[in-house]
Amino acid sequence: MTRVTELLSQEAILLHLEAKEKIAVIHELARPLVKNGIVTNEKEFFAAILRRENLESTGIGLGIAIPHARTKAVKETALAFGRADHGVDFSSLDGKPSHLIFLIAAPEDKKTEYIMTLARVSKLLRKDEVKAALTKAETPKDVLNVLAQYE
Amino acid sequence: MLDKLVVFVEDRSISNQAVKWTLSLARRLGSRVFAVYVIDTNTMPEGPDREKQLSDTEENAWKILYEIEDAAFEQDIRVSLLLNQGNPLERLLDLCTSYEVQLLVLSSNTGLAPAELVKRSTMPVVFVNELRRCDDQSD
């Protein structure tokens, strides 16, 4: 399977998310993926993301959220990562705000890769040492190094 | 009303029909589903391989859970994924109580002790026969 670090570019790592609200945060995270052409239809991509968020929260608890969508509006599987020191309300089951947010975008016909990526990211982010290292990372390169170390 | 259902998720070969039956019921009733997977850490061997085994098991569990989420999403069913570690029976009962669910669904092939589970559960428990097709509307 493709490694998480191969799906995440430095440009898609935002260590100081400005947005405070869930939907605005997802927009902010999606911007680099739109800019580099991975998301080919922003409107359609957002419709897919919002449909899922409206159905059920993608906040998995422990300060983590993984908004995700598999849609024709995406050219290839890619990630964006953002850190929100202020915390964002993703309506997580544990009621806690999310500080580490991974956006996962995948083409409609790449279901296996999409599921594998979700599983890999979820597993990584539940490790206390990974969360601590991502919280302390000072540069996008640091984030990639942390993920490469623990993957 | 059955607003909240829990399905206990085990390996695909064990709980496939239980999951399908739960999603089918949730679609008809408009219920929310909690898909619960508990990694039994007590049965994992001690030693240097334990960490790797735990990591592999966790990734596989997430894969199964996200496949359920994907299937639920296609049918507009609300599903929350819960991955825990510990004693499966204890954790399952704790989660059912915490989330105030009204029905617990398991596979007839479950690795849990059915008699103890039913005895201690405060909600109705349904065992779905894995040998029978359960995805038709007559269930």
CSV table of N, CA and C in Angstrom, one decimal, chain A:
chain,number,residue,atom,x,y,z
A,1,MET,N,0.8,-1.2,0.0
A,1,MET,CA,0.0,0.0,0.0
A,1,MET,C,0.9,1.3,0.0
A,2,THR,N,0.3,2.3,-0.6
A,2,THR,CA,1.1,3.6,-0.6
A,2,THR,C,1.2,4.1,0.8
A,3,ARG,N,2.4,4.6,1.1
A,3,ARG,CA,2.7,5.1,2.4
A,3,ARG,C,2.0,6.5,2.6
A,4,VAL,N,1.6,6.8,3.8
A,4,VAL,CA,0.9,8.0,4.1
A,4,VAL,C,1.8,9.2,3.7
A,5,THR,N,3.1,9.1,3.9
A,5,THR,CA,4.0,10.2,3.6
A,5,THR,C,4.1,10.4,2.1
A,6,GLU,N,3.8,9.4,1.3
A,6,GLU,CA,3.8,9.6,-0.2
A,6,GLU,C,2.5,10.3,-0.7
A,7,LEU,N,1.5,10.4,0.2
A,7,LEU,CA,0.2,11.0,-0.2
A,7,LEU,C,0.1,12.4,0.4
A,8,LEU,N,1.1,12.8,1.1
A,8,LEU,CA,1.0,14.1,1.8
A,8,LEU,C,2.2,15.0,1.3
A,9,SER,N,1.9,16.1,0.7
A,9,SER,CA,3.0,17.0,0.2
A,9,SER,C,3.2,18.1,1.3
A,10,GLN,N,4.4,18.7,1.3
A,10,GLN,CA,4.7,19.7,2.3
A,10,GLN,C,3.7,20.9,2.1
A,11,GLU,N,3.3,21.2,0.9
A,11,GLU,CA,2.3,22.3,0.7
A,11,GLU,C,1.0,22.1,1.3
A,12,ALA,N,0.7,20.8,1.5
A,12,ALA,CA,-0.6,20.5,2.1
A,12,ALA,C,-0.6,20.3,3.6
A,13,ILE,N,0.5,20.8,4.2
A,13,ILE,CA,0.6,20.7,5.7
A,13,ILE,C,0.5,22.2,6.2
A,14,LEU,N,-0.6,22.4,7.0
A,14,LEU,CA,-0.8,23.7,7.6
A,14,LEU,C,-0.7,23.7,9.1
A,15,LEU,N,0.4,24.2,9.6
A,15,LEU,CA,0.6,24.1,11.0
A,15,LEU,C,-0.1,25.1,11.9
A,16,HIS,N,-0.7,26.1,11.2
A,16,HIS,CA,-1.4,27.1,12.0
A,16,HIS,C,-2.7,27.4,11.3
A,17,LEU,N,-3.7,26.5,11.4
A,17,LEU,CA,-5.0,26.7,10.8
A,17,LEU,C,-5.6,28.0,11.3
A,18,GLU,N,-6.1,28.8,10.4
A,18,GLU,CA,-6.7,30.1,10.8
A,18,GLU,C,-8.2,29.9,11.1
A,19,ALA,N,-8.8,29.1,10.3
A,19,ALA,CA,-10.3,28.9,10.5
A,19,ALA,C,-10.6,28.4,11.9
A,20,LYS,N,-11.8,28.7,12.4
A,20,LYS,CA,-12.1,28.3,13.7
A,20,LYS,C,-13.3,27.3,13.7
A,21,GLU,N,-14.0,27.2,12.6
A,21,GLU,CA,-15.2,26.4,12.5
A,21,GLU,C,-15.0,25.3,11.5
A,22,LYS,N,-15.6,24.1,11.8
A,22,LYS,CA,-15.4,22.9,11.1
A,22,LYS,C,-15.3,23.0,9.5
A,23,ILE,N,-16.4,23.6,9.0
A,23,ILE,CA,-16.5,23.7,7.5
A,23,ILE,C,-15.4,24.6,7.0
A,24,ALA,N,-15.2,25.7,7.7
A,24,ALA,CA,-14.1,26.6,7.2
A,24,ALA,C,-12.8,26.0,7.3
A,25,VAL,N,-12.5,25.1,8.3
A,25,VAL,CA,-11.3,24.4,8.4
A,25,VAL,C,-11.1,23.4,7.3
A,26,ILE,N,-12.2,22.7,6.9
A,26,ILE,CA,-12.1,21.8,5.8
A,26,ILE,C,-11.8,22.6,4.5
A,27,HIS,N,-12.4,23.7,4.3
A,27,HIS,CA,-12.1,24.5,3.1
A,27,HIS,C,-10.6,24.9,3.1
A,28,GLU,N,-10.1,25.3,4.3
A,28,GLU,CA,-8.7,25.8,4.3
A,28,GLU,C,-7.8,24.6,4.0
A,29,LEU,N,-8.1,23.4,4.5
A,29,LEU,CA,-7.3,22.3,4.2
A,29,LEU,C,-7.4,21.8,2.8
A,30,ALA,N,-8.5,22.0,2.2
A,30,ALA,CA,-8.7,21.6,0.8
A,30,ALA,C,-8.0,22.5,-0.2
A,31,ARG,N,-7.8,23.7,0.2
A,31,ARG,CA,-7.2,24.7,-0.7
A,31,ARG,C,-5.9,24.2,-1.5
A,32,PRO,N,-4.9,23.7,-0.7
A,32,PRO,CA,-3.7,23.2,-1.4
A,32,PRO,C,-4.0,22.1,-2.4
A,33,LEU,N,-5.0,21.2,-2.1
A,33,LEU,CA,-5.4,20.1,-3.0
A,33,LEU,C,-6.1,20.6,-4.3
A,34,VAL,N,-6.8,21.7,-4.1
A,34,VAL,CA,-7.4,22.3,-5.3
A,34,VAL,C,-6.3,23.0,-6.1
A,35,LYS,N,-5.4,23.7,-5.4
A,35,LYS,CA,-4.4,24.5,-6.1
A,35,LYS,C,-3.4,23.5,-6.9
A,36,ASN,N,-3.1,22.4,-6.4
A,36,ASN,CA,-2.2,21.5,-7.1
A,36,ASN,C,-2.9,20.5,-8.1
A,37,GLY,N,-4.2,20.7,-8.2
A,37,GLY,CA,-4.9,20.0,-9.3
A,37,GLY,C,-5.4,18.6,-8.8
A,38,ILE,N,-5.2,18.2,-7.6
A,38,ILE,CA,-5.7,16.9,-7.1
A,38,ILE,C,-7.2,16.9,-7.0
A,39,VAL,N,-7.8,18.0,-6.5
A,39,VAL,CA,-9.2,18.1,-6.5
A,39,VAL,C,-9.6,18.9,-7.8
A,40,THR,N,-10.3,18.2,-8.7
A,40,THR,CA,-10.5,18.8,-10.0
A,40,THR,C,-11.8,19.6,-10.0
A,41,ASN,N,-12.7,19.4,-9.1
A,41,ASN,CA,-14.0,20.1,-9.0
A,41,ASN,C,-14.3,20.4,-7.6
A,42,GLU,N,-14.0,21.6,-7.2
A,42,GLU,CA,-14.1,22.0,-5.7
A,42,GLU,C,-15.5,21.8,-5.2
A,43,LYS,N,-16.4,22.3,-6.0
A,43,LYS,CA,-17.8,22.3,-5.6
A,43,LYS,C,-18.3,20.8,-5.3
A,44,GLU,N,-18.0,20.0,-6.3
A,44,GLU,CA,-18.4,18.6,-6.1
A,44,GLU,C,-17.7,17.9,-5.0
A,45,PHE,N,-16.4,18.2,-4.8
A,45,PHE,CA,-15.7,17.6,-3.7
A,45,PHE,C,-16.3,18.1,-2.3
A,46,PHE,N,-16.7,19.3,-2.3
A,46,PHE,CA,-17.3,19.8,-1.0
A,46,PHE,C,-18.6,19.2,-0.8
A,47,ALA,N,-19.4,19.0,-1.8
A,47,ALA,CA,-20.7,18.4,-1.6
A,47,ALA,C,-20.5,17.0,-1.0
A,48,ALA,N,-19.5,16.3,-1.5
A,48,ALA,CA,-19.2,14.9,-0.9
A,48,ALA,C,-18.8,15.0,0.5
A,49,ILE,N,-17.9,15.9,0.8
A,49,ILE,CA,-17.4,16.1,2.2
A,49,ILE,C,-18.6,16.5,3.1
A,50,LEU,N,-19.4,17.4,2.7
A,50,LEU,CA,-20.5,17.9,3.5
A,50,LEU,C,-21.5,16.9,3.8
A,51,ARG,N,-21.8,16.1,2.7
A,51,ARG,CA,-22.8,15.0,2.9
A,51,ARG,C,-22.4,14.1,4.0
A,52,ARG,N,-21.1,13.7,4.0
A,52,ARG,CA,-20.6,12.8,5.1
A,52,ARG,C,-20.7,13.5,6.5
A,53,GLU,N,-20.2,14.8,6.5
A,53,GLU,CA,-20.2,15.5,7.8
A,53,GLU,C,-21.6,15.7,8.3
A,54,ASN,N,-22.5,15.9,7.4
A,54,ASN,CA,-23.9,16.1,7.9
A,54,ASN,C,-24.5,14.8,8.4
A,55,LEU,N,-24.1,13.7,7.8
A,55,LEU,CA,-24.6,12.4,8.2
A,55,LEU,C,-24.0,11.9,9.6
A,56,GLU,N,-22.7,12.1,9.7
A,56,GLU,CA,-22.0,11.7,10.9
A,56,GLU,C,-20.7,12.4,11.0
A,57,SER,N,-20.3,12.7,12.2
A,57,SER,CA,-19.1,13.5,12.4
A,57,SER,C,-17.9,12.6,12.1
A,58,THR,N,-16.8,13.2,11.6
A,58,THR,CA,-15.6,12.5,11.3
A,58,THR,C,-14.6,12.8,12.4
A,59,GLY,N,-15.0,13.4,13.5
A,59,GLY,CA,-14.2,13.5,14.7
A,59,GLY,C,-14.1,12.2,15.4
A,60,ILE,N,-12.9,11.6,15.5
A,60,ILE,CA,-12.9,10.2,16.0
A,60,ILE,C,-12.5,10.3,17.5
A,61,GLY,N,-12.5,11.5,18.1
A,61,GLY,CA,-12.1,11.6,19.5
A,61,GLY,C,-10.7,11.8,19.7
A,62,LEU,N,-10.3,12.0,21.0
A,62,LEU,CA,-8.9,12.2,21.4
A,62,LEU,C,-8.2,13.3,20.7
A,63,GLY,N,-9.0,14.3,20.3
A,63,GLY,CA,-8.5,15.5,19.6
A,63,GLY,C,-8.2,15.4,18.2
A,64,ILE,N,-8.8,14.3,17.5
A,64,ILE,CA,-8.4,14.0,16.1
A,64,ILE,C,-9.7,14.1,15.3
A,65,ALA,N,-9.6,14.6,14.1
A,65,ALA,CA,-10.7,14.5,13.1
A,65,ALA,C,-10.1,14.1,11.8
A,66,ILE,N,-10.9,13.3,11.0
A,66,ILE,CA,-10.4,12.8,9.7
A,66,ILE,C,-11.5,13.0,8.7
A,67,PRO,N,-11.8,14.2,8.3
A,67,PRO,CA,-12.8,14.4,7.2
A,67,PRO,C,-12.3,13.7,6.0
A,68,HIS,N,-13.3,13.1,5.2
A,68,HIS,CA,-12.8,12.3,4.1
A,68,HIS,C,-13.9,12.2,3.0
A,69,ALA,N,-13.5,12.0,1.8
A,69,ALA,CA,-14.5,11.8,0.7
A,69,ALA,C,-13.9,11.1,-0.4
A,70,ARG,N,-14.7,10.2,-1.0
A,70,ARG,CA,-14.3,9.5,-2.2
A,70,ARG,C,-15.2,9.9,-3.3
A,71,THR,N,-14.7,10.6,-4.3
A,71,THR,CA,-15.6,11.2,-5.3
A,71,THR,C,-14.9,11.4,-6.7
A,72,LYS,N,-15.7,11.5,-7.7
A,72,LYS,CA,-15.1,11.7,-9.1
A,72,LYS,C,-14.4,13.0,-9.2
A,73,ALA,N,-14.6,13.9,-8.2
A,73,ALA,CA,-14.0,15.2,-8.2
A,73,ALA,C,-12.5,15.2,-7.8
A,74,VAL,N,-12.0,14.0,-7.5
A,74,VAL,CA,-10.6,13.9,-7.1
A,74,VAL,C,-9.8,13.0,-8.1
A,75,LYS,N,-8.6,13.5,-8.5
A,75,LYS,CA,-7.8,12.8,-9.5
A,75,LYS,C,-7.0,11.7,-8.9
A,76,GLU,N,-6.4,11.9,-7.8
A,76,GLU,CA,-5.7,10.8,-7.1
A,76,GLU,C,-5.7,11.0,-5.6
A,77,THR,N,-5.5,9.9,-4.9
A,77,THR,CA,-5.6,9.9,-3.4
A,77,THR,C,-4.6,10.8,-2.9
A,78,ALA,N,-5.0,11.7,-2.0
A,78,ALA,CA,-4.1,12.7,-1.3
A,78,ALA,C,-4.6,13.1,0.0
A,79,LEU,N,-3.7,13.6,0.8
A,79,LEU,CA,-4.0,14.0,2.2
A,79,LEU,C,-3.6,15.5,2.4
A,80,ALA,N,-4.3,16.1,3.3
A,80,ALA,CA,-3.8,17.4,3.8
A,80,ALA,C,-3.9,17.3,5.3
A,81,PHE,N,-2.9,18.0,5.9
A,81,PHE,CA,-2.9,17.9,7.4
A,81,PHE,C,-2.9,19.3,8.0
A,82,GLY,N,-3.7,19.5,9.0
A,82,GLY,CA,-3.7,20.8,9.7
A,82,GLY,C,-3.7,20.7,11.2
A,83,ARG,N,-3.1,21.7,11.8
A,83,ARG,CA,-3.1,21.7,13.3
A,83,ARG,C,-3.8,23.0,13.7
A,84,ALA,N,-4.7,22.8,14.7
A,84,ALA,CA,-5.5,23.9,15.2
A,84,ALA,C,-5.2,24.0,16.7
A,85,ASP,N,-4.3,24.9,17.1
A,85,ASP,CA,-4.0,25.0,18.5
A,85,ASP,C,-5.3,25.3,19.3
A,86,HIS,N,-6.2,26.1,18.7
A,86,HIS,CA,-7.4,26.5,19.4
A,86,HIS,C,-8.4,25.4,19.5
A,87,GLY,N,-8.3,24.4,18.7
A,87,GLY,CA,-9.3,23.3,18.8
A,87,GLY,C,-10.5,23.6,17.9
A,88,VAL,N,-11.0,22.6,17.2
A,88,VAL,CA,-12.2,22.8,16.4
A,88,VAL,C,-13.3,21.8,16.7
A,89,ASP,N,-14.5,22.3,16.8
A,89,ASP,CA,-15.6,21.4,17.2
A,89,ASP,C,-16.0,20.5,16.0
A,90,PHE,N,-15.6,19.3,16.1
A,90,PHE,CA,-16.1,18.3,15.0
A,90,PHE,C,-17.2,17.4,15.5
A,91,SER,N,-17.8,17.8,16.6
A,91,SER,CA,-18.9,16.9,17.3
A,91,SER,C,-18.4,15.5,17.5
A,92,SER,N,-17.2,15.4,18.0
A,92,SER,CA,-16.6,14.1,18.3
A,92,SER,C,-17.4,13.4,19.4
A,93,LEU,N,-17.4,12.0,19.4
A,93,LEU,CA,-18.1,11.3,20.4
A,93,LEU,C,-17.7,11.6,21.8
A,94,ASP,N,-16.4,11.9,22.0
A,94,ASP,CA,-16.0,12.2,23.3
A,94,ASP,C,-16.2,13.7,23.7
A,95,GLY,N,-16.7,14.4,22.8
A,95,GLY,CA,-17.1,15.8,23.1
A,95,GLY,C,-15.9,16.8,23.1
A,96,LYS,N,-14.7,16.3,22.8
A,96,LYS,CA,-13.5,17.1,22.9
A,96,LYS,C,-13.2,17.8,21.5
A,97,PRO,N,-12.7,19.0,21.5
A,97,PRO,CA,-12.4,19.6,20.2
A,97,PRO,C,-11.2,18.9,19.5
A,98,SER,N,-11.1,19.1,18.2
A,98,SER,CA,-10.1,18.5,17.5
A,98,SER,C,-8.9,19.4,17.2
A,99,HIS,N,-7.7,18.9,17.4
A,99,HIS,CA,-6.5,19.8,17.2
A,99,HIS,C,-5.7,19.3,16.0
A,100,LEU,N,-5.8,18.0,15.8
A,100,LEU,CA,-5.0,17.4,14.6
A,100,LEU,C,-6.0,16.9,13.6
A,101,ILE,N,-5.9,17.5,12.4
A,101,ILE,CA,-7.0,17.2,11.4
A,101,ILE,C,-6.4,16.7,10.1
A,102,PHE,N,-6.7,15.6,9.7
A,102,PHE,CA,-6.3,15.0,8.4
A,102,PHE,C,-7.5,15.0,7.4
A,103,LEU,N,-7.3,15.6,6.3
A,103,LEU,CA,-8.3,15.6,5.2
A,103,LEU,C,-7.9,14.5,4.2
A,104,ILE,N,-8.7,13.6,3.9
A,104,ILE,CA,-8.4,12.5,2.9
A,104,ILE,C,-9.3,12.7,1.7
A,105,ALA,N,-8.7,12.8,0.6
A,105,ALA,CA,-9.5,12.9,-0.7
A,105,ALA,C,-9.1,11.7,-1.6
A,106,ALA,N,-10.1,11.0,-2.1
A,106,ALA,CA,-9.7,9.9,-3.0
A,106,ALA,C,-10.7,9.8,-4.2
A,107,PRO,N,-10.2,9.3,-5.3
A,107,PRO,CA,-11.1,9.1,-6.5
A,107,PRO,C,-12.1,8.1,-6.2
A,108,GLU,N,-13.2,8.2,-6.9
A,108,GLU,CA,-14.3,7.3,-6.6
A,108,GLU,C,-14.0,5.8,-6.8
A,109,ASP,N,-13.1,5.5,-7.8
A,109,ASP,CA,-12.8,4.2,-8.2
A,109,ASP,C,-11.6,3.6,-7.4
A,110,LYS,N,-11.2,4.3,-6.4
A,110,LYS,CA,-10.0,3.8,-5.6
A,110,LYS,C,-10.5,3.4,-4.1
A,111,LYS,N,-11.5,2.6,-4.1
A,111,LYS,CA,-12.1,2.3,-2.7
A,111,LYS,C,-11.0,1.6,-1.8
A,112,THR,N,-10.3,0.6,-2.3
A,112,THR,CA,-9.4,-0.1,-1.5
A,112,THR,C,-8.3,0.8,-0.9
A,113,GLU,N,-7.7,1.6,-1.8
A,113,GLU,CA,-6.7,2.6,-1.3
A,113,GLU,C,-7.2,3.6,-0.3
A,114,TYR,N,-8.5,4.0,-0.6
A,114,TYR,CA,-9.1,5.0,0.3
A,114,TYR,C,-9.3,4.3,1.7
A,115,ILE,N,-9.8,3.1,1.8
A,115,ILE,CA,-10.1,2.4,3.1
A,115,ILE,C,-8.7,2.2,3.8
A,116,MET,N,-7.7,1.8,3.0
A,116,MET,CA,-6.4,1.5,3.6
A,116,MET,C,-5.8,2.8,4.2
A,117,THR,N,-6.0,3.9,3.5
A,117,THR,CA,-5.4,5.1,3.9
A,117,THR,C,-6.1,5.6,5.2
A,118,LEU,N,-7.4,5.5,5.2
A,118,LEU,CA,-8.2,5.9,6.4
A,118,LEU,C,-7.7,5.0,7.6
A,119,ALA,N,-7.6,3.7,7.4
A,119,ALA,CA,-7.2,2.8,8.4
A,119,ALA,C,-5.8,3.2,8.9
A,120,ARG,N,-4.9,3.4,8.0
A,120,ARG,CA,-3.5,3.7,8.4
A,120,ARG,C,-3.4,5.0,9.2
A,121,VAL,N,-4.1,6.0,8.7
A,121,VAL,CA,-4.1,7.3,9.4
A,121,VAL,C,-4.7,7.2,10.8
A,122,SER,N,-5.8,6.5,10.9
A,122,SER,CA,-6.5,6.4,12.2
A,122,SER,C,-5.6,5.7,13.2
A,123,LYS,N,-4.9,4.6,12.7
A,123,LYS,CA,-4.1,3.9,13.6
A,123,LYS,C,-2.9,4.8,14.1
A,124,LEU,N,-2.3,5.5,13.1
A,124,LEU,CA,-1.2,6.4,13.5
A,124,LEU,C,-1.6,7.4,14.5
A,125,LEU,N,-2.7,8.0,14.3
A,125,LEU,CA,-3.1,9.2,15.1
A,125,LEU,C,-3.5,8.8,16.5
A,126,ARG,N,-3.8,7.5,16.7
A,126,ARG,CA,-4.2,7.1,18.1
A,126,ARG,C,-3.0,6.8,19.0
A,127,LYS,N,-1.9,6.8,18.4
A,127,LYS,CA,-0.7,6.6,19.2
A,127,LYS,C,-0.3,7.9,19.9
A,128,ASP,N,-0.2,7.8,21.2
A,128,ASP,CA,0.1,9.0,22.0
A,128,ASP,C,1.4,9.7,21.5
A,129,GLU,N,2.4,8.9,21.2
A,129,GLU,CA,3.7,9.5,20.8
A,129,GLU,C,3.6,10.2,19.5
A,130,VAL,N,2.8,9.7,18.6
A,130,VAL,CA,2.6,10.4,17.3
A,130,VAL,C,1.9,11.7,17.5
A,131,LYS,N,0.9,11.7,18.3
A,131,LYS,CA,0.1,12.9,18.6
A,131,LYS,C,1.0,14.0,19.2
A,132,ALA,N,1.8,13.5,20.1
A,132,ALA,CA,2.7,14.5,20.8
A,132,ALA,C,3.7,15.0,19.8
A,133,ALA,N,4.3,14.2,19.0
A,133,ALA,CA,5.3,14.7,18.0
A,133,ALA,C,4.7,15.6,17.0
A,134,LEU,N,3.4,15.3,16.5
A,134,LEU,CA,2.8,16.1,15.6
A,134,LEU,C,2.4,17.5,16.2
A,135,THR,N,2.1,17.5,17.5
A,135,THR,CA,1.8,18.7,18.2
A,135,THR,C,3.0,19.6,18.3
A,136,LYS,N,4.1,19.0,18.4
A,136,LYS,CA,5.4,19.8,18.6
A,136,LYS,C,6.0,20.1,17.3
A,137,ALA,N,5.7,19.5,16.2
A,137,ALA,CA,6.4,19.7,14.9
A,137,ALA,C,6.4,21.2,14.6
A,138,GLU,N,7.6,21.7,14.1
A,138,GLU,CA,7.7,23.1,13.8
A,138,GLU,C,7.6,23.4,12.3
A,139,THR,N,7.9,22.4,11.5
A,139,THR,CA,7.8,22.6,10.1
A,139,THR,C,7.1,21.5,9.4
A,140,PRO,N,6.7,21.7,8.2
A,140,PRO,CA,6.0,20.6,7.4
A,140,PRO,C,6.9,19.4,7.3
A,141,LYS,N,8.2,19.6,7.2
A,141,LYS,CA,9.2,18.5,7.1
A,141,LYS,C,9.2,17.7,8.3
A,142,ASP,N,9.1,18.4,9.5
A,142,ASP,CA,9.0,17.7,10.8
A,142,ASP,C,7.8,16.7,10.8
A,143,VAL,N,6.7,17.2,10.3
A,143,VAL,CA,5.5,16.4,10.2
A,143,VAL,C,5.7,15.1,9.4
A,144,LEU,N,6.3,15.3,8.2
A,144,LEU,CA,6.6,14.1,7.4
A,144,LEU,C,7.6,13.2,8.0
A,145,ASN,N,8.5,13.7,8.7
A,145,ASN,CA,9.5,12.9,9.5
A,145,ASN,C,8.8,12.0,10.5
A,146,VAL,N,7.9,12.7,11.3
A,146,VAL,CA,7.2,12.0,12.3
A,146,VAL,C,6.3,10.8,11.7
A,147,LEU,N,5.6,11.1,10.7
A,147,LEU,CA,4.8,10.1,10.0
A,147,LEU,C,5.7,8.9,9.5
A,148,ALA,N,6.8,9.3,8.9
A,148,ALA,CA,7.7,8.3,8.3
A,148,ALA,C,8.3,7.4,9.4
A,149,GLN,N,8.5,8.0,10.5
A,149,GLN,CA,9.1,7.3,11.7
A,149,GLN,C,8.2,6.2,12.2
A,150,TYR,N,6.9,6.6,12.3
A,150,TYR,CA,6.0,5.7,13.0
A,150,TYR,C,5.2,4.8,12.1
A,151,GLU,N,5.2,5.1,10.8
A,151,GLU,CA,4.3,4.3,9.9
A,151,GLU,C,4.9,2.9,9.7
